[in-house]
């Protein structure tokens, strides 16, 4: 073996394959490794790399703001690095002089690469801070609603995520595991920062071996792979209604744990009045919930009794809050678990994302690893991350967020490194219009993604294997010397070196602090080593670490029970909420006076859902979940992702009943459409998706036909809705979407997503 490398999907061993080629193999210590990324090299993927600095022709010839409608169509001109860096530096200078730093959007959301130092998003933030700041984003697409809600009512998501009850504790103590949205091992292939040991499939297997009953609730049946799982089919976006009816039954039958609610919570009486219908005459009983969710009332009532009768873990997927009123399932999950009274007991209470990434339920020790300091940002303007198109379209407009009202800044320049908004954002046709507003868009990319193709200046970035880095992820139990194993492709450079040269041109020595990449690795490692020593973990010095290649922190494992200290002594260990307890009713949120987020969990109708589909209306609810064969849009051109396509398009899963009604067969190409856009996809028929619902994973590279606007490859974000979850958290609502499905489509146009953009020589 030559060295280790690490990615969000796992640690890899790198071997020489002869003839200058490399071969990647799974880390030998991983009990359940994933195939993602093993094929990340080779001509097919390298053919999509950005090779040289490239400038959009109109921008190069006519300057900032030239023909913004040609972004994505204009050819590029390749230029020398010095010229590209001079152009970027001069443009940053111009925008700062004329409009100030608050005209630069540097939010730069995205997952970029694992590795603690060459983390593109941290680097771009640090760089922009060193030249006077930038407009930032708050929260994530992952947990837009949850982050704002959970910290108001129980605890910040960071601390909840890091302290989920571990799989070993559940195997020993849980009797009933109820999952809203499954425990998809496909998603647990990933952990931000890398993985030594994939634990979700082994964890689920252990639950079954321990005889634990598993109930999965949702529109999709194959997202909890274990023997004997009971699947309750539920209409998308209606989980809150179902949980309310469980709550109603618990109250009605005297099964709610009044002692727990009294001691550890505030405001149950307000919620109780709502759920029982005392406040508005509408009891949220199982009959009521049946009409909304499609789940039989008797099933709901029986489940409520079973949950109260035994040690129950209630889990919810993150996808539930990536939907219209996504705050409500978060609040309802906590409310329901509180009523069951098992929060803080081994194997009871709630989970929020078992399976969403590998780290949830880990028993590896909680230690903070090496982190690149980002510096201070003097600019105060921000957006909730998913409000980017609103910001660009409405400069000076106002938006509500977490109880406040704020103003959208007037953005002239967008700087992105390590993310792909033409993958992650909703309603891409709207983003296309918003994207015409800035005068200049600079993107650092490894690949010719749809975002790179729509930039004015594209700077080629190295991939992890082309640079030295340190791999570490909280609760994943490893520290990896990620060594450079190949030379950068063509003229690709590290993001750090690009920013260092720009900082030099702009007179901002604070960015590098005079250190080389290697010196930074050493500094970050030594700082982290000091912190770990404080937690009783002794690490070797940097030189020894670099020679050792990999440090396994696994010997420090120990079982975790979420919120155990709080339960044991709520006075000594209060929560960071105003009351120090779980807020089933929140005076604070009620005080914000928002129609779309009242003072307790409630059922609020989604913007689009099956409840609006009347007889004769043929629309289906579209779920666009995370892809099994890649991380978002990353490595979509690699063979593992391509092998999953149907007729060269992203697969759309349809129930055979819905397909038959439309004359569609397995393997057909179909068109999905609504008033926002149209795309093609390849059909897989499956009984694991309930009638009325379609599933098209996110991440197929965006590939619109320039003449017809038809997206040819299967990117669901031409269909999804671009509004906030509510005026409280403003998260993304990707899972709230109705579509028509029609077909079969004959003579479908070819997919061109993986073609690099056109190039011309200067002046031609
Ligand atoms: N419809 C729908 N949309 C969704 C979701 C959904 O469920 N449904 N999920 C949402 C969620 S939860 C998320 S987190 C987002 C994810 O959205 P993103 O994080 O934006 O998606 P990625 O494809 O991971 O994009 C990362 C980009 O960084 C680039 N990159 C990697 N390493 C480096 C580096 O070292 N330097 C530079 N300069 N670039 C690098 C990669 O090539 C890639 O283009 O998508 C969101 N969008
Ligand atoms: N392989 C792979 N793994 C990933 C990622 C990836 O791109 N690829 N992305 C990572 C990231 S950034 C994140 S944030 C996490 C996301 O983790 P999640 O948000 O939990 O992931 P999803 O796959 O969108 O949804 C999980 C399940 O919820 C179901 N579901 C959707 N809507 C509803 C609903 O209304 N009710 C119910 N009950 N179920 C519903 C979906 O069908 C799906 O099976 O995944 C991470 N893991
Ligand atoms: Mo995410």
CSV table of C-alpha atoms in Angstrom, one decimal, residues 311-696:
chain,number,residue,atom,x,y,z
A,311,UNK,CA,-39.3,0.8,25.8
A,312,UNK,CA,-39.7,2.7,22.5
A,313,UNK,CA,-37.2,4.6,20.4
A,314,UNK,CA,-38.9,7.0,17.9
A,315,UNK,CA,-36.7,8.0,15.0
A,316,UNK,CA,-37.3,10.6,12.4
A,317,UNK,CA,-35.4,11.1,9.1
A,318,UNK,CA,-34.0,14.6,8.3
A,319,UNK,CA,-36.0,14.6,5.1
A,320,UNK,CA,-39.3,15.2,7.0
A,321,UNK,CA,-38.1,18.7,7.9
A,322,UNK,CA,-36.9,19.4,4.3
A,323,UNK,CA,-40.6,20.2,3.6
A,324,UNK,CA,-43.2,22.8,3.9
A,325,UNK,CA,-43.7,23.5,7.6
A,326,UNK,CA,-40.7,21.3,8.3
A,327,UNK,CA,-40.4,22.8,11.8
A,328,UNK,CA,-43.5,20.9,12.9
A,329,UNK,CA,-42.4,17.3,12.6
A,330,UNK,CA,-39.3,18.3,14.6
A,331,UNK,CA,-41.3,19.8,17.4
A,332,UNK,CA,-43.9,16.9,17.3
A,333,UNK,CA,-41.1,14.3,17.5
A,334,UNK,CA,-39.9,15.9,20.8
A,335,UNK,CA,-43.4,16.4,22.1
A,336,UNK,CA,-44.4,12.8,21.4
A,337,UNK,CA,-41.2,11.4,23.0
A,338,UNK,CA,-41.8,13.6,26.0
A,339,UNK,CA,-45.3,12.2,26.4
A,340,UNK,CA,-43.9,8.7,26.3
A,341,UNK,CA,-41.6,9.8,29.1
A,342,UNK,CA,-38.5,7.8,28.0
A,343,UNK,CA,-36.2,10.6,27.0
A,344,UNK,CA,-32.9,10.0,28.8
A,345,UNK,CA,-33.5,6.3,29.4
A,346,UNK,CA,-31.3,3.7,27.7
A,347,UNK,CA,-32.9,2.8,24.4
A,348,UNK,CA,-35.9,5.1,24.8
A,349,UNK,CA,-36.7,8.6,23.7
A,350,UNK,CA,-36.1,9.9,20.3
A,351,UNK,CA,-33.6,9.8,17.5
A,352,UNK,CA,-33.4,12.4,14.8
A,353,UNK,CA,-31.5,10.9,11.9
A,354,UNK,CA,-30.4,7.4,12.6
A,355,UNK,CA,-29.2,6.5,9.2
A,356,UNK,CA,-29.0,10.1,7.9
A,357,UNK,CA,-25.2,9.8,8.2
A,358,UNK,CA,-23.0,7.1,9.7
A,359,UNK,CA,-22.1,9.1,12.8
A,360,UNK,CA,-25.5,9.1,14.5
A,361,UNK,CA,-25.5,6.4,17.2
A,362,UNK,CA,-21.8,6.1,17.2
A,363,UNK,CA,-20.1,5.0,20.5
A,364,UNK,CA,-16.7,6.5,19.4
A,365,UNK,CA,-15.6,9.2,21.7
A,366,UNK,CA,-16.7,12.8,21.2
A,367,UNK,CA,-13.5,14.7,20.5
A,368,UNK,CA,-13.0,17.8,18.5
A,369,UNK,CA,-10.5,17.5,15.7
A,370,UNK,CA,-8.2,19.8,13.7
A,371,UNK,CA,-10.2,22.9,12.5
A,372,UNK,CA,-9.1,25.7,10.2
A,373,UNK,CA,-9.9,29.0,11.9
A,374,UNK,CA,-12.1,31.2,9.7
A,375,UNK,CA,-11.3,34.6,11.2
A,376,UNK,CA,-13.9,37.3,12.0
A,377,UNK,CA,-16.4,38.6,9.4
A,378,UNK,CA,-17.0,42.3,9.8
A,379,UNK,CA,-20.1,42.1,7.4
A,380,UNK,CA,-23.3,41.5,9.3
A,381,UNK,CA,-25.6,40.7,6.4
A,382,UNK,CA,-26.6,37.1,6.0
A,383,UNK,CA,-29.2,34.8,4.5
A,384,UNK,CA,-30.7,31.5,5.6
A,385,UNK,CA,-28.9,29.3,3.2
A,386,UNK,CA,-31.8,28.3,1.0
A,387,UNK,CA,-32.9,31.9,0.4
A,388,UNK,CA,-30.2,32.5,-2.3
A,389,UNK,CA,-32.5,33.1,-5.2
A,390,UNK,CA,-34.7,35.4,-3.2
A,391,UNK,CA,-31.6,37.4,-2.2
A,392,UNK,CA,-30.4,37.8,-5.7
A,393,UNK,CA,-33.9,38.6,-7.1
A,394,UNK,CA,-34.9,41.0,-4.3
A,395,UNK,CA,-32.0,43.2,-3.2
A,396,UNK,CA,-33.2,45.5,-0.4
A,397,UNK,CA,-36.2,43.3,0.2
A,398,UNK,CA,-37.0,42.0,3.6
A,399,UNK,CA,-37.2,38.5,5.1
A,400,UNK,CA,-38.3,37.1,8.4
A,401,UNK,CA,-36.0,34.6,10.2
A,402,UNK,CA,-36.0,33.3,13.8
A,403,UNK,CA,-38.2,36.0,15.1
A,404,UNK,CA,-36.4,38.9,13.4
A,405,UNK,CA,-36.9,40.8,10.1
A,406,UNK,CA,-33.8,41.4,8.0
A,407,UNK,CA,-32.9,42.9,4.6
A,408,UNK,CA,-31.4,41.2,1.6
A,409,UNK,CA,-28.1,42.7,0.6
A,410,UNK,CA,-27.4,43.9,-3.0
A,411,UNK,CA,-25.0,41.3,-4.3
A,412,UNK,CA,-22.7,42.2,-7.2
A,413,UNK,CA,-20.2,39.3,-6.9
A,414,UNK,CA,-20.6,35.6,-6.0
A,415,UNK,CA,-17.7,33.6,-4.9
A,416,UNK,CA,-18.1,29.8,-4.7
A,417,UNK,CA,-15.7,27.0,-3.8
A,418,UNK,CA,-16.7,23.5,-2.8
A,419,UNK,CA,-20.4,23.5,-3.5
A,420,UNK,CA,-22.8,23.1,-6.4
A,421,UNK,CA,-25.9,25.3,-6.2
A,422,UNK,CA,-27.1,23.9,-9.6
A,423,UNK,CA,-27.3,20.7,-7.7
A,424,UNK,CA,-28.6,21.7,-4.3
A,425,UNK,CA,-31.0,24.5,-4.9
A,426,UNK,CA,-34.7,24.2,-5.5
A,427,UNK,CA,-36.6,25.5,-8.7
A,428,UNK,CA,-33.4,25.7,-10.8
A,429,UNK,CA,-35.3,27.6,-13.6
A,430,UNK,CA,-35.8,30.4,-11.0
A,431,UNK,CA,-32.2,30.2,-9.9
A,432,UNK,CA,-31.2,30.6,-13.6
A,433,UNK,CA,-32.9,34.0,-13.6
A,434,UNK,CA,-31.5,35.0,-10.2
A,435,UNK,CA,-28.0,34.0,-11.4
A,436,UNK,CA,-28.2,36.7,-14.0
A,437,UNK,CA,-28.1,39.4,-11.4
A,438,UNK,CA,-24.5,39.4,-10.1
A,439,UNK,CA,-21.9,41.2,-12.3
A,440,UNK,CA,-19.3,38.5,-11.6
A,441,UNK,CA,-19.4,34.9,-10.5
A,442,UNK,CA,-16.1,33.1,-9.6
A,443,UNK,CA,-16.0,29.4,-9.0
A,444,UNK,CA,-13.2,27.1,-7.9
A,445,UNK,CA,-14.0,23.6,-9.1
A,446,UNK,CA,-12.5,20.2,-9.7
A,447,UNK,CA,-15.1,19.3,-12.3
A,448,UNK,CA,-17.1,21.1,-15.0
A,449,UNK,CA,-20.3,21.0,-13.0
A,450,UNK,CA,-23.4,22.9,-14.0
A,451,UNK,CA,-22.3,25.7,-11.6
A,452,UNK,CA,-18.8,25.9,-13.1
A,453,UNK,CA,-20.3,26.1,-16.6
A,454,UNK,CA,-22.5,29.0,-15.4
A,455,UNK,CA,-19.6,31.0,-13.9
A,456,UNK,CA,-17.6,33.9,-15.3
A,457,UNK,CA,-14.2,32.8,-14.0
A,458,UNK,CA,-13.5,29.2,-13.2
A,459,UNK,CA,-10.3,28.2,-11.3
A,460,UNK,CA,-9.3,24.5,-11.4
A,461,UNK,CA,-9.0,22.9,-8.0
A,462,UNK,CA,-7.1,19.8,-7.0
A,463,UNK,CA,-8.8,16.7,-5.6
A,464,UNK,CA,-7.8,15.2,-2.2
A,465,UNK,CA,-5.4,12.7,-3.7
A,466,UNK,CA,-3.4,15.5,-5.2
A,467,UNK,CA,-2.6,17.2,-1.9
A,468,UNK,CA,-1.6,16.4,1.7
A,469,UNK,CA,-4.3,16.7,4.3
A,470,UNK,CA,-5.6,15.4,7.6
A,471,UNK,CA,-8.8,13.3,7.8
A,472,UNK,CA,-10.9,13.5,10.9
A,473,UNK,CA,-14.6,13.3,11.7
A,474,UNK,CA,-16.3,13.6,15.1
A,475,UNK,CA,-17.3,10.3,16.6
A,476,UNK,CA,-15.8,8.4,13.6
A,477,UNK,CA,-12.8,7.2,15.5
A,478,UNK,CA,-9.9,7.9,13.2
A,479,UNK,CA,-7.2,10.5,12.3
A,480,UNK,CA,-5.8,9.9,8.9
A,481,UNK,CA,-2.6,11.3,7.2
A,482,UNK,CA,-4.2,11.8,3.8
A,483,UNK,CA,-1.1,11.9,1.6
A,484,UNK,CA,-0.7,13.3,-1.8
A,485,UNK,CA,-0.5,10.2,-4.1
A,486,UNK,CA,-0.5,11.9,-7.5
A,487,UNK,CA,0.4,15.1,-9.2
A,488,UNK,CA,-2.3,17.7,-9.8
A,489,UNK,CA,-4.1,17.1,-13.1
A,490,UNK,CA,-3.1,19.6,-15.8
A,491,UNK,CA,-3.0,23.1,-14.1
A,492,UNK,CA,-5.2,22.4,-11.1
A,493,UNK,CA,-4.0,24.1,-7.9
A,494,UNK,CA,-5.0,23.7,-4.2
A,495,UNK,CA,-7.8,26.2,-3.1
A,496,UNK,CA,-5.3,27.3,-0.4
A,497,UNK,CA,-2.6,28.2,-2.9
A,498,UNK,CA,-5.1,30.1,-5.1
A,499,UNK,CA,-6.4,32.1,-2.2
A,500,UNK,CA,-2.8,32.7,-1.0
A,501,UNK,CA,-1.9,34.3,-4.3
A,502,UNK,CA,-5.0,36.4,-4.3
A,503,UNK,CA,-4.4,37.5,-0.7
A,504,UNK,CA,-0.9,38.5,-1.8
A,505,UNK,CA,-2.3,40.6,-4.6
A,506,UNK,CA,-4.8,42.2,-2.3
A,507,UNK,CA,-2.3,42.9,0.5
A,508,UNK,CA,-4.0,40.5,3.0
A,509,UNK,CA,-1.2,38.6,4.8
A,510,UNK,CA,-3.6,37.5,7.5
A,511,UNK,CA,-4.9,34.7,5.2
A,512,UNK,CA,-1.7,32.6,5.2
A,513,UNK,CA,-0.1,34.0,8.4
A,514,UNK,CA,3.1,33.3,6.4
A,515,UNK,CA,2.5,29.5,6.6
A,516,UNK,CA,2.8,26.9,3.9
A,517,UNK,CA,0.1,24.1,3.6
A,518,UNK,CA,2.5,21.7,5.3
A,519,UNK,CA,3.0,24.2,8.2
A,520,UNK,CA,-0.7,24.6,8.5
A,521,UNK,CA,-1.2,20.9,8.8
A,522,UNK,CA,1.3,20.8,11.5
A,523,UNK,CA,-0.3,23.7,13.4
A,524,UNK,CA,-3.8,22.3,13.1
A,525,UNK,CA,-2.6,18.8,14.2
A,526,UNK,CA,-0.6,20.1,17.2
A,527,UNK,CA,-3.5,22.3,18.3
A,528,UNK,CA,-5.9,19.4,18.2
A,529,UNK,CA,-3.4,17.2,19.9
A,530,UNK,CA,-3.3,19.6,22.8
A,531,UNK,CA,-7.1,19.6,23.1
A,532,UNK,CA,-7.3,15.9,23.0
A,533,UNK,CA,-4.6,15.6,25.7
A,534,UNK,CA,-7.0,17.6,27.8
A,535,UNK,CA,-9.6,14.8,27.3
A,536,UNK,CA,-7.1,12.2,28.3
A,537,UNK,CA,-6.2,11.0,24.7
A,538,UNK,CA,-2.6,11.2,24.0
A,539,UNK,CA,-1.5,11.5,20.4
A,540,UNK,CA,2.1,11.3,18.9
A,541,UNK,CA,3.7,14.5,17.6
A,542,UNK,CA,3.0,15.5,14.0
A,543,UNK,CA,6.1,13.9,12.4
A,544,UNK,CA,5.3,10.5,14.0
A,545,UNK,CA,1.6,10.9,13.0
A,546,UNK,CA,2.6,11.6,9.4
A,547,UNK,CA,4.8,8.4,9.4
A,548,UNK,CA,2.1,6.3,11.1
A,549,UNK,CA,-0.6,7.1,8.5
A,550,UNK,CA,-3.6,6.3,10.6
A,551,UNK,CA,-4.5,6.7,14.3
A,552,UNK,CA,-7.4,4.6,15.5
A,553,UNK,CA,-9.2,6.3,18.4
A,554,UNK,CA,-11.6,3.4,18.7
A,555,UNK,CA,-10.3,2.1,22.0
A,556,UNK,CA,-12.0,5.1,23.6
A,557,UNK,CA,-15.5,3.9,22.7
A,558,UNK,CA,-18.2,4.0,25.3
A,559,UNK,CA,-22.0,3.7,25.3
A,560,UNK,CA,-24.1,6.8,24.9
A,561,UNK,CA,-27.6,7.6,26.2
A,562,UNK,CA,-28.9,10.9,24.8
A,563,UNK,CA,-30.0,13.5,27.5
A,564,UNK,CA,-29.2,11.1,30.3
A,565,UNK,CA,-27.6,13.8,32.5
A,566,UNK,CA,-30.7,16.0,32.0
A,567,UNK,CA,-33.0,13.2,33.1
A,568,UNK,CA,-30.9,12.3,36.1
A,569,UNK,CA,-30.7,15.8,37.4
A,570,UNK,CA,-32.6,18.5,35.5
A,571,UNK,CA,-31.8,21.2,38.1
A,572,UNK,CA,-28.0,20.6,37.8
A,573,UNK,CA,-28.1,20.0,34.1
A,574,UNK,CA,-30.7,22.3,32.6
A,575,UNK,CA,-31.3,22.5,28.9
A,576,UNK,CA,-30.2,25.7,27.1
A,577,UNK,CA,-33.9,26.8,26.6
A,578,UNK,CA,-35.5,29.7,28.4
A,579,UNK,CA,-37.1,27.4,30.9
A,580,UNK,CA,-34.1,25.0,31.1
A,581,UNK,CA,-36.7,22.3,30.2
A,582,UNK,CA,-38.2,20.8,27.0
A,583,UNK,CA,-40.5,23.5,25.6
A,584,UNK,CA,-43.7,21.8,24.4
A,585,UNK,CA,-45.1,25.3,24.3
A,586,UNK,CA,-42.6,28.1,23.6
A,587,UNK,CA,-43.5,31.6,24.8
A,588,UNK,CA,-40.6,32.8,22.6
A,589,UNK,CA,-42.0,31.3,19.4
A,590,UNK,CA,-45.5,32.2,20.2
A,591,UNK,CA,-44.2,35.8,20.8
A,592,UNK,CA,-42.9,36.0,17.3
A,593,UNK,CA,-46.5,36.0,16.2
A,594,UNK,CA,-46.1,33.9,13.0
A,595,UNK,CA,-49.1,32.4,11.2
A,596,UNK,CA,-46.9,29.6,9.8
A,597,UNK,CA,-45.2,28.6,13.1
A,598,UNK,CA,-47.4,28.8,16.2
A,599,UNK,CA,-46.3,28.3,19.9
A,600,UNK,CA,-46.6,24.5,19.9
A,601,UNK,CA,-46.4,21.7,17.3
A,602,UNK,CA,-49.3,21.7,15.0
A,603,UNK,CA,-50.6,20.3,11.7
A,604,UNK,CA,-50.3,23.0,9.0
A,605,UNK,CA,-51.1,22.1,5.4
A,606,UNK,CA,-48.1,21.8,3.1
A,607,UNK,CA,-47.9,24.0,0.0
A,608,UNK,CA,-48.3,21.0,-2.2
A,609,UNK,CA,-49.4,17.6,-1.1
A,610,UNK,CA,-51.7,14.7,-2.0
A,611,UNK,CA,-54.5,16.2,0.0
A,612,UNK,CA,-54.9,18.8,-2.8
A,613,UNK,CA,-55.2,16.1,-5.5
A,614,UNK,CA,-58.9,15.6,-6.3
A,615,UNK,CA,-60.3,12.9,-8.4
A,616,UNK,CA,-59.3,13.5,-12.1
A,617,UNK,CA,-56.1,15.2,-11.1
A,618,UNK,CA,-53.2,12.9,-12.0
A,619,UNK,CA,-50.4,14.5,-10.1
A,620,UNK,CA,-48.1,12.4,-7.9
A,621,UNK,CA,-46.1,13.6,-4.9
A,622,UNK,CA,-42.4,13.7,-5.8
A,623,UNK,CA,-39.8,12.8,-3.3
A,624,UNK,CA,-36.3,13.7,-4.2
A,625,UNK,CA,-34.2,11.8,-1.7
A,626,UNK,CA,-30.4,11.4,-1.4
A,627,UNK,CA,-28.8,9.2,-4.0
A,628,UNK,CA,-27.6,5.7,-3.2
A,629,UNK,CA,-24.7,5.6,-5.6
A,630,UNK,CA,-23.0,9.0,-4.9
A,631,UNK,CA,-22.8,11.9,-2.6
A,632,UNK,CA,-25.2,14.5,-4.0
A,633,UNK,CA,-23.8,15.4,-7.5
A,634,UNK,CA,-20.3,14.2,-6.7
A,635,UNK,CA,-18.8,11.6,-9.0
A,636,UNK,CA,-22.0,11.3,-11.1
A,637,UNK,CA,-19.8,10.6,-14.1
A,638,UNK,CA,-18.1,7.7,-12.3
A,639,UNK,CA,-19.1,4.1,-13.3
A,640,UNK,CA,-20.8,3.3,-10.0
A,641,UNK,CA,-23.3,6.1,-10.5
A,642,UNK,CA,-23.7,5.5,-14.2
A,643,UNK,CA,-24.5,1.9,-13.6
A,644,UNK,CA,-27.5,2.9,-11.6
A,645,UNK,CA,-29.0,5.0,-14.5
A,646,UNK,CA,-31.9,3.7,-16.6
A,647,UNK,CA,-31.7,4.5,-20.3
A,648,UNK,CA,-28.9,6.9,-19.3
A,649,UNK,CA,-31.1,9.0,-17.0
A,650,UNK,CA,-31.6,9.1,-13.2
A,651,UNK,CA,-34.1,6.4,-12.2
A,652,UNK,CA,-37.6,7.5,-11.1
A,653,UNK,CA,-39.3,4.9,-8.9
A,654,UNK,CA,-43.1,4.4,-9.6
A,655,UNK,CA,-45.7,2.1,-8.1
A,656,UNK,CA,-46.8,-0.4,-10.8
A,657,UNK,CA,-50.4,0.8,-10.4
A,658,UNK,CA,-49.5,4.4,-11.2
A,659,UNK,CA,-47.4,3.3,-14.1
A,660,UNK,CA,-50.1,1.1,-15.6
A,661,UNK,CA,-52.6,3.9,-15.4
A,662,UNK,CA,-50.3,6.0,-17.5
A,663,UNK,CA,-49.2,3.3,-20.0
A,664,UNK,CA,-45.7,3.3,-18.6
A,665,UNK,CA,-43.4,0.3,-18.4
A,666,UNK,CA,-40.2,-0.5,-16.5
A,667,UNK,CA,-37.2,0.9,-18.3
A,668,UNK,CA,-39.2,3.6,-20.1
A,669,UNK,CA,-38.1,7.2,-20.3
A,670,UNK,CA,-40.7,9.5,-18.9
A,671,UNK,CA,-41.2,13.2,-18.5
A,672,UNK,CA,-41.9,14.7,-15.1
A,673,UNK,CA,-43.4,18.2,-15.2
A,674,UNK,CA,-45.2,20.9,-13.3
A,675,UNK,CA,-45.5,24.7,-13.7
A,676,UNK,CA,-41.9,25.1,-12.6
A,677,UNK,CA,-40.1,22.8,-15.1
A,678,UNK,CA,-39.7,19.5,-16.9
A,679,UNK,CA,-37.2,16.7,-16.8
A,680,UNK,CA,-36.7,13.2,-18.2
A,681,UNK,CA,-36.0,10.1,-16.1
A,682,UNK,CA,-35.8,6.4,-16.5
A,683,UNK,CA,-38.5,4.2,-14.9
A,684,UNK,CA,-38.0,1.6,-12.2
A,685,UNK,CA,-41.2,-0.1,-11.1
A,686,UNK,CA,-41.4,-0.9,-7.4
A,687,UNK,CA,-43.9,-2.1,-4.8
A,688,UNK,CA,-41.6,-0.3,-2.3
A,689,UNK,CA,-43.1,3.0,-3.2
A,690,UNK,CA,-46.7,3.7,-2.3
A,691,UNK,CA,-49.2,4.6,-5.0
A,692,UNK,CA,-49.5,8.3,-5.6
A,693,UNK,CA,-45.8,8.9,-5.0
A,694,UNK,CA,-42.7,9.1,-7.3
A,695,UNK,CA,-39.1,9.1,-6.1
A,696,UNK,CA,-36.3,10.7,-8.1
